[in-house]
Coordinates of C-alpha atoms in Angstrom, one line a residue:
Q1442 CA 19.5 4.9 5.7
S1443 CA 19.8 5.5 9.4
T1444 CA 20.1 3.1 12.3
W1445 CA 16.6 1.8 11.5
G1446 CA 15.5 -1.4 13.2
L1447 CA 18.3 -1.5 15.8
D1448 CA 16.2 0.1 18.6
S1449 CA 13.3 -2.3 17.9
C1450 CA 15.7 -5.2 17.8
A1451 CA 17.0 -4.1 21.2
H1452 CA 13.5 -4.0 22.7
T1453 CA 12.9 -7.5 21.5
L1454 CA 16.1 -8.6 23.2
M1455 CA 14.9 -7.1 26.4
A1456 CA 12.0 -9.5 26.4
S1457 CA 14.1 -12.5 25.5
R1458 CA 17.8 -12.5 25.8
G1459 CA 18.4 -15.9 24.2
R1460 CA 21.3 -16.7 22.1
D1461 CA 19.4 -16.5 18.8
E1462 CA 18.2 -12.9 19.6
T1463 CA 21.7 -11.8 20.5
A1464 CA 23.1 -13.3 17.3
Q1465 CA 20.4 -11.6 15.2
L1466 CA 21.1 -8.3 16.8
K1467 CA 24.9 -8.6 16.3
A1468 CA 24.4 -9.5 12.7
K1469 CA 22.2 -6.4 12.2
V1470 CA 24.8 -4.2 13.9
E1471 CA 27.6 -5.7 11.7
E1472 CA 25.5 -5.1 8.6
Q1473 CA 24.9 -1.5 9.5
L1474 CA 28.6 -0.9 10.2
T1475 CA 29.7 -2.6 7.0
R1476 CA 27.4 -0.3 5.0
L1477 CA 28.8 2.8 6.6
L1478 CA 32.4 1.7 6.2
K1479 CA 31.7 0.8 2.5
Q1480 CA 30.3 4.3 2.1
L1481 CA 33.5 5.8 3.7
S1482 CA 35.7 3.6 1.5
E1483 CA 33.8 4.8 -1.7
V1484 CA 34.3 8.4 -0.7
E1485 CA 38.1 7.8 -0.3
E1486 CA 38.2 6.0 -3.6
A1487 CA 36.3 8.8 -5.4
H1488 CA 38.6 11.4 -4.0
G1489 CA 41.7 9.4 -4.9
S1490 CA 40.6 8.9 -8.5
G1491 CA 39.7 12.6 -8.9
E1492 CA 36.0 12.0 -9.3
I1493 CA 35.3 14.5 -6.5
D1494 CA 37.2 17.6 -5.4
D1495 CA 38.6 18.4 -2.0
D1496 CA 35.5 20.3 -0.8
E1497 CA 33.1 17.5 -1.9
Y1498 CA 35.4 15.0 -0.3
E1499 CA 35.4 16.8 3.1
S1500 CA 31.7 17.2 3.0
M1501 CA 30.9 13.6 2.1
R1502 CA 33.4 12.2 4.6
E1503 CA 32.1 14.3 7.4
D1504 CA 28.5 13.3 6.6
T1505 CA 29.5 9.6 6.8
L1506 CA 31.4 10.2 10.1
N1507 CA 28.3 11.9 11.5
Q1508 CA 26.3 8.8 10.6
L1509 CA 28.9 6.7 12.4
R1510 CA 28.6 9.0 15.5
E1511 CA 24.8 8.5 15.4
F1512 CA 25.3 4.8 15.1
Q1513 CA 27.8 4.8 18.0
G1514 CA 25.3 6.5 20.2
T1515 CA 22.6 4.0 19.4
L1516 CA 25.0 1.1 20.0
R1517 CA 26.0 2.6 23.4
K1518 CA 22.3 2.8 24.5
M1519 CA 21.7 -0.8 23.3
M1520 CA 24.7 -2.1 25.3
A1521 CA 23.9 -0.3 28.5
G1522 CA 23.2 -2.8 31.3
N1523 CA 23.3 -5.8 29.0
M1524 CA 26.2 -8.1 29.8
T1525 CA 25.7 -10.3 26.7
L1526 CA 25.9 -7.3 24.4
V1527 CA 28.8 -5.7 26.2
D1528 CA 30.8 -8.9 25.6
S1529 CA 29.6 -9.4 22.0
L1530 CA 29.9 -5.8 20.7
S1531 CA 32.7 -4.2 22.7
A1532 CA 35.2 -4.5 19.8
M1533 CA 32.7 -3.0 17.5
Q1534 CA 32.2 -0.1 19.8
L1535 CA 36.0 0.5 19.9
A1536 CA 36.3 0.2 16.1
I1537 CA 33.6 2.9 15.7
Q1538 CA 35.4 5.1 18.1
A1539 CA 38.6 4.6 16.1
A1540 CA 36.8 5.8 13.0
V1541 CA 34.9 8.8 14.4
S1542 CA 38.1 10.0 16.2
Q1543 CA 39.9 9.5 12.9
A1544 CA 42.6 7.6 14.7
F1545 CA 42.0 5.0 12.0
Q1546 CA 41.6 6.1 8.4
T1547 CA 41.4 2.7 6.6
P1548 CA 37.8 1.3 6.3
E1549 CA 39.0 -2.3 5.7
V1550 CA 41.1 -2.2 8.9
I1551 CA 38.3 -0.7 10.9
E1552 CA 36.0 -3.5 9.7
M1553 CA 38.4 -6.3 10.6
F1554 CA 38.9 -4.7 14.0
A1555 CA 35.2 -4.4 14.6
K1556 CA 34.7 -8.1 13.7
K1557 CA 37.6 -9.3 15.9
Q1558 CA 39.6 -10.7 13.0
P1559 CA 43.2 -10.8 14.1
E1560 CA 44.2 -13.3 11.5
A1561 CA 42.8 -11.1 8.7
L1562 CA 44.7 -8.1 10.2
R1563 CA 47.9 -10.2 10.1
Q1564 CA 47.2 -11.1 6.5
R1565 CA 46.7 -7.5 5.6
L1566 CA 50.0 -6.6 7.3
E1567 CA 51.8 -9.2 5.3
E1568 CA 50.3 -7.8 2.1
L1569 CA 51.5 -4.3 3.1
E1570 CA 55.0 -5.6 3.8
T1571 CA 55.1 -7.1 0.3
A1572 CA 53.7 -3.9 -1.3
I1573 CA 56.3 -1.7 0.3
R1574 CA 59.1 -4.1 -0.7
L1575 CA 57.9 -4.0 -4.3
S1576 CA 57.5 -0.1 -4.1
K1577 CA 53.8 -0.5 -4.8
M1578 CA 52.8 2.0 -2.1
S1579 CA 54.2 5.1 -0.5
A1580 CA 56.1 4.9 2.8
G1581 CA 53.6 7.2 4.4
A1582 CA 50.6 5.0 3.5
F1583 CA 52.5 2.0 4.7
R1584 CA 53.4 3.6 8.0
S1585 CA 49.8 4.8 8.7
Q1586 CA 48.1 1.5 7.8
K1587 CA 50.7 -0.6 9.7
L1588 CA 50.2 1.6 12.7
E1589 CA 46.4 1.1 12.6
I1590 CA 46.8 -2.7 12.2
L1591 CA 49.2 -3.0 15.1
S1592 CA 47.0 -0.8 17.3
A1593 CA 44.0 -2.9 16.5
L1594 CA 45.8 -6.2 17.1
K1595 CA 47.1 -4.9 20.5
T1596 CA 43.6 -3.8 21.5
L1597 CA 42.2 -7.2 20.5
G1598 CA 44.8 -8.8 22.8
D1599 CA 47.0 -10.2 20.0
R1600 CA 50.7 -10.5 21.1
L1601 CA 53.0 -8.1 19.3
S1602 CA 56.7 -8.7 18.7
A1603 CA 59.3 -6.5 20.2
D1604 CA 59.9 -4.8 16.8
E1605 CA 56.1 -4.2 16.4
E1606 CA 55.9 -2.7 19.9
S1607 CA 58.8 -0.4 19.0
F1608 CA 57.2 0.6 15.7
L1609 CA 53.9 1.4 17.5
A1610 CA 55.6 3.5 20.2
T1611 CA 57.8 5.3 17.7
N1612 CA 55.2 6.2 15.1
M1613 CA 52.1 6.8 17.3
N1614 CA 50.7 10.3 16.9
E1615 CA 48.6 12.2 19.4
T1616 CA 45.2 11.0 17.9
M1617 CA 46.3 7.4 18.0
A1618 CA 47.6 7.8 21.6
Q1619 CA 44.3 9.3 22.7
F1620 CA 42.4 6.4 21.0
N1621 CA 44.6 3.8 22.8
A1622 CA 44.0 5.5 26.1
S1623 CA 40.3 5.6 25.4
A1624 CA 40.3 2.0 24.3
N1625 CA 41.9 1.0 27.6
S1626 CA 39.3 3.1 29.5
L1627 CA 36.4 1.6 27.5
G1628 CA 37.7 -1.9 28.0
D1629 CA 38.1 -1.4 31.7
S1630 CA 34.6 0.1 32.1
A1631 CA 33.0 -2.6 30.0
H1632 CA 34.8 -5.2 32.2
A1633 CA 33.5 -3.4 35.3
E1634 CA 30.0 -3.3 33.9
V1635 CA 30.0 -7.0 33.2
I1636 CA 31.2 -7.7 36.8
A1637 CA 28.5 -5.3 38.2
I1638 CA 25.7 -6.9 36.2
A1639 CA 26.9 -10.4 37.1
G1640 CA 27.0 -9.4 40.8
S1641 CA 23.5 -8.0 40.6
D1642 CA 22.3 -11.2 38.9
I1643 CA 23.9 -13.3 41.7
S1644 CA 22.4 -11.2 44.4
R1645 CA 18.9 -11.6 42.9
A1646 CA 19.4 -15.4 42.6
K1647 CA 20.3 -15.6 46.3
K1648 CA 17.0 -13.9 47.3

């Protein structure tokens, strides 16, 4: 299954940019992303349980990441010049970038990030803290998932504590640092695009 239906949905939106059409398109985008992240999660689970070997894992994971890259390209085209979609789908664009750059490795965290769910991310972090205290997960897995969650929260504008900021700065690797720089850049460009489109609309209204 590819990004079927998204382009045609975007064309419909061009004709009528009402709230209902935007909501329908956003729902379709979320559905497609959820499917791809579930596929990625199933690959991880199959590898962890030994159902597939390392070569099969790498091949299947790369295939899913390629589908995410294709989806990212479609989403970027859909958002171009559309202020409503830039505002609605910017977090989803950043989450997909986190996945394809492999800055984030946890499908559930990527999905919460994409859907702008800081409360769910905080809940996930609490569960991780409990799991590490009870020795139910490795220190490495805890560190990498906590890093993803804190990075997602910060990108979504959630206030981090001093300890969380310190953890993020201390444990951030090069890939995560590059993603954060990219996230800031994308956020700035999205903001600039919104302002540019609004300015253009105002200019036309004055004529």
